[in-house]
């Protein structure tokens, strides 16, 4: 389809990342409606994907601002650390640890 529309490859990647962001937001909203709570992991995933999209957009511009790209990469790295911490210290993870130590 992308070849038939003669879309540049980087624009196709950007559109796919936008689609993934929309899917993650819908997943986050549906879980909030069902369980009346938000998982930090889903929120952080949306930010990581959105920032990755921004980095790709910035790197394809002819007049690149390298400082802005490096800053966004640093922010993505920090969000990855937050995601690891959110998974490690989630209530579900701590419940599993407690149930495993009982036996």
XYZ file of N, CA and C in Angstrom:
309
model
N 0.824 -1.192 0.000
C 0.000 0.000 0.000
C 0.867 1.253 0.000
N 1.935 1.228 0.788
C 2.820 2.393 0.865
C 3.489 2.634 -0.487
N 3.892 1.554 -1.140
C 4.530 1.681 -2.452
C 3.527 2.195 -3.478
N 2.299 1.722 -3.390
C 1.276 2.156 -4.346
C 0.955 3.642 -4.194
N 1.019 4.137 -2.969
C 0.724 5.550 -2.722
C 1.943 6.444 -2.929
N 3.103 5.837 -3.165
C 4.362 6.568 -3.353
C 4.697 7.438 -2.141
N 4.485 6.868 -0.960
C 4.813 7.554 0.289
C 6.287 7.347 0.597
N 6.969 8.377 1.065
C 8.348 8.167 1.515
C 8.362 7.241 2.730
N 9.442 6.497 2.871
C 9.511 5.496 3.926
C 9.409 6.125 5.318
N 10.081 7.254 5.541
C 10.041 7.866 6.870
C 8.640 8.328 7.234
N 7.861 8.767 6.246
C 6.476 9.165 6.547
C 5.627 7.958 6.899
N 5.905 6.831 6.269
C 5.182 5.602 6.604
C 5.494 5.182 8.039
N 6.755 5.297 8.429
C 7.146 4.970 9.809
C 6.454 5.908 10.787
N 6.402 7.183 10.469
C 5.742 8.168 11.340
C 4.258 7.841 11.488
N 3.609 7.488 10.377
C 2.188 7.139 10.443
C 1.961 5.870 11.264
N 2.851 4.903 11.136
C 2.715 3.680 11.940
C 2.899 3.981 13.424
N 3.853 4.848 13.751
C 4.040 5.210 15.157
C 2.842 5.985 15.689
N 2.247 6.835 14.883
C 1.029 7.529 15.310
C -0.091 6.535 15.569
N -0.205 5.528 14.708
C -1.218 4.496 14.888
C -0.981 3.728 16.193
N 0.276 3.421 16.493
C 0.595 2.715 17.743
C 0.256 3.583 18.948
N 0.515 4.886 18.854
C 0.154 5.790 19.950
C -1.351 5.767 20.168
N -2.115 5.800 19.100
C -3.579 5.764 19.222
C -4.031 4.450 19.853
N -3.424 3.340 19.445
C -3.770 2.044 20.034
C -3.463 2.035 21.528
N -2.313 2.550 21.921
C -1.945 2.581 23.338
C -2.896 3.470 24.142
N -3.300 4.585 23.580
C -4.233 5.475 24.283
C -5.588 4.790 24.446
N -6.050 4.101 23.405
C -7.324 3.380 23.500
C -7.221 2.272 24.544
N -6.094 1.565 24.582
C -5.902 0.519 25.584
C -5.914 1.111 26.996
N -5.273 2.261 27.144
C -5.232 2.912 28.443
C -6.632 3.353 28.872
N -7.406 3.917 27.953
C -8.754 4.376 28.276
C -9.669 3.197 28.583
N -9.544 2.119 27.819
C -10.416 0.963 28.074
C -10.113 0.330 29.421
N -8.842 0.268 29.797
C -8.529 -0.271 31.118
C -9.038 0.645 32.217
N -8.970 1.953 31.987
C -9.488 2.884 32.988
C -10.991 2.724 33.143
N -11.698 2.538 32.046
C -13.150 2.367 32.118
C -13.498 1.064 32.828
N -12.768 -0.017 32.519
C -13.063 -1.316 33.126
C -12.668 -1.381 34.596
N -11.454 -0.986 34.900
C -10.911 -1.207 36.246
C -10.836 0.051 37.105
N -11.168 1.181 36.531
C -11.136 2.468 37.250
C -9.750 2.787 37.800
N -8.721 2.395 37.025
C -7.350 2.743 37.410
C -6.496 2.772 36.156
N -5.399 3.490 36.257
C -4.453 3.580 35.154
C -3.149 2.915 35.560
N -2.579 2.158 34.664
C -1.254 1.608 34.899
C -0.234 2.601 34.365
N 0.758 2.871 35.178
C 1.809 3.799 34.762
C 2.521 3.290 33.522
N 2.602 1.978 33.382
C 3.294 1.391 32.244
C 2.669 1.846 30.932
N 1.345 1.871 30.863
C 0.669 2.290 29.637
C 0.906 3.768 29.341
N 0.863 4.580 30.366
C 1.085 6.014 30.186
C 2.506 6.267 29.699
N 3.464 5.594 30.308
C 4.861 5.773 29.915
C 5.090 5.250 28.507
N 4.451 4.143 28.147
C 4.585 3.606 26.786
C 4.115 4.615 25.743
N 3.025 5.289 26.011
C 2.515 6.291 25.080
C 3.540 7.408 24.896
N 4.135 7.869 25.998
C 5.130 8.929 25.895
C 6.372 8.462 25.143
N 6.815 7.247 25.389
C 8.001 6.732 24.703
C 7.753 6.654 23.197
N 6.617 6.116 22.811
C 6.313 5.984 21.381
C 6.159 7.357 20.737
N 5.497 8.275 21.430
C 5.313 9.617 20.885
C 6.653 10.329 20.728
N 7.521 10.197 21.716
C 8.830 10.851 21.625
C 9.705 10.202 20.555
N 9.571 8.898 20.370
C 10.300 8.227 19.293
C 9.847 8.766 17.946
N 8.563 8.975 17.812
C 8.018 9.574 16.584
C 8.607 10.960 16.358
N 8.700 11.750 17.406
C 9.262 13.096 17.285
C 10.730 13.054 16.878
N 11.479 12.101 17.420
C 12.894 11.973 17.057
C 13.017 11.628 15.575
N 12.177 10.720 15.091
C 12.221 10.357 13.673
C 11.866 11.559 12.802
N 10.883 12.326 13.207
C 10.509 13.526 12.446
C 11.664 14.514 12.409
N 12.307 14.723 13.557
C 13.406 15.685 13.608
C 14.625 15.219 12.820
N 14.885 13.928 12.819
C 16.066 13.446 12.096
C 15.881 13.477 10.588
N 14.658 13.519 10.110
C 14.432 13.553 8.663
C 14.412 14.968 8.098
N 14.401 15.979 8.955
C 14.439 17.356 8.473
C 15.823 17.677 7.923
N 15.857 18.466 6.853
C 17.168 18.831 6.293
C 18.013 19.674 7.247
N 17.380 20.598 7.969
C 18.125 21.420 8.938
C 17.868 20.869 10.343
N 18.657 19.863 10.700
C 18.468 19.153 11.964
C 19.014 19.976 13.129
N 18.263 19.962 14.214
C 18.735 20.553 15.460
C 19.224 19.401 16.332
N 20.532 19.195 16.328
C 21.100 18.037 17.016
C 20.889 18.094 18.528
N 20.886 19.274 19.081
C 20.680 19.398 20.524
C 19.272 18.955 20.911
N 18.306 19.315 20.110
C 16.926 18.916 20.405
C 16.759 17.404 20.276
N 17.399 16.819 19.275
C 17.333 15.365 19.100
C 17.984 14.662 20.283
N 19.145 15.136 20.698
C 19.828 14.528 21.852
C 19.019 14.687 23.131
N 18.377 15.831 23.279
C 17.528 16.037 24.457
C 16.366 15.057 24.465
N 15.715 14.873 23.310
C 14.599 13.930 23.240
C 15.062 12.500 23.496
N 16.239 12.148 23.008
C 16.778 10.813 23.280
C 17.057 10.628 24.768
N 17.526 11.682 25.422
C 17.737 11.616 26.870
C 16.411 11.445 27.604
N 15.392 12.156 27.168
C 14.068 12.032 27.784
C 13.514 10.627 27.576
N 13.704 10.063 26.374
C 13.257 8.692 26.116
C 13.973 7.723 27.047
N 15.271 7.911 27.239
C 16.035 7.056 28.146
C 15.499 7.151 29.574
N 15.179 8.352 30.014
C 14.628 8.543 31.367
C 13.266 7.857 31.473
N 12.442 7.968 30.431
C 11.152 7.278 30.454
C 11.318 5.766 30.467
N 12.355 5.238 29.797
C 12.627 3.804 29.882
C 12.980 3.399 31.311
N 13.763 4.239 31.981
C 14.079 3.948 33.385
C 12.814 3.981 34.243
N 11.948 4.971 34.007
C 10.683 5.041 34.737
C 9.825 3.813 34.472
N 9.831 3.336 33.229
C 9.038 2.155 32.883
C 9.555 0.928 33.622
N 10.859 0.779 33.674
C 11.444 -0.346 34.407
C 11.062 -0.267 35.878
N 11.138 0.922 36.448
C 10.764 1.093 37.854
C 9.269 0.859 38.065
N 8.451 1.288 37.117
C 7.007 1.094 37.245
C 6.646 -0.382 37.214
N 7.324 -1.149 36.388
C 7.067 -2.590 36.331
C 7.615 -3.270 37.578
N 8.809 -2.864 37.991
C 9.460 -3.496 39.145
C 8.676 -3.254 40.441
N 8.150 -2.064 40.611
C 7.474 -1.717 41.860
C 5.958 -1.647 41.714
N 5.404 -2.344 40.742
C 3.952 -2.343 40.579
C 3.307 -3.175 41.681
N 2.085 -2.854 42.073
C 1.411 -3.635 43.108
C 1.238 -5.101 42.718
N 0.979 -5.377 41.462
C 0.809 -6.764 41.028
C 2.117 -7.534 41.165
N 3.221 -6.894 40.871
C 4.530 -7.545 40.985
C 4.876 -7.825 42.448
N 4.551 -6.895 43.333
C 4.854 -7.103 44.747
C 3.954 -8.187 45.353
N 2.702 -8.310 44.860
C 1.819 -9.379 45.337
C 2.357 -10.744 44.932
N 2.902 -10.838 43.702
C 3.479 -12.107 43.254
C 4.684 -12.481 44.092
N 5.506 -11.506 44.442
C 6.682 -11.790 45.267
C 6.270 -12.295 46.643
N 5.253 -11.673 47.230
C 4.800 -12.091 48.559
C 4.226 -13.500 48.531
N 3.473 -13.829 47.478
C 2.889 -15.168 47.403
C 3.966 -16.221 47.150
N 5.032 -15.892 46.484
C 6.107 -16.843 46.236
C 6.946 -17.077 47.475
N 7.084 -16.080 48.327
C 7.900 -16.245 49.530
C 7.171 -17.034 50.615
N 5.864 -17.166 50.554
C 5.111 -17.917 51.552
C 5.394 -19.397 51.458
N 5.713 -19.885 50.288
C 5.903 -21.320 50.100
C 7.318 -21.658 50.185
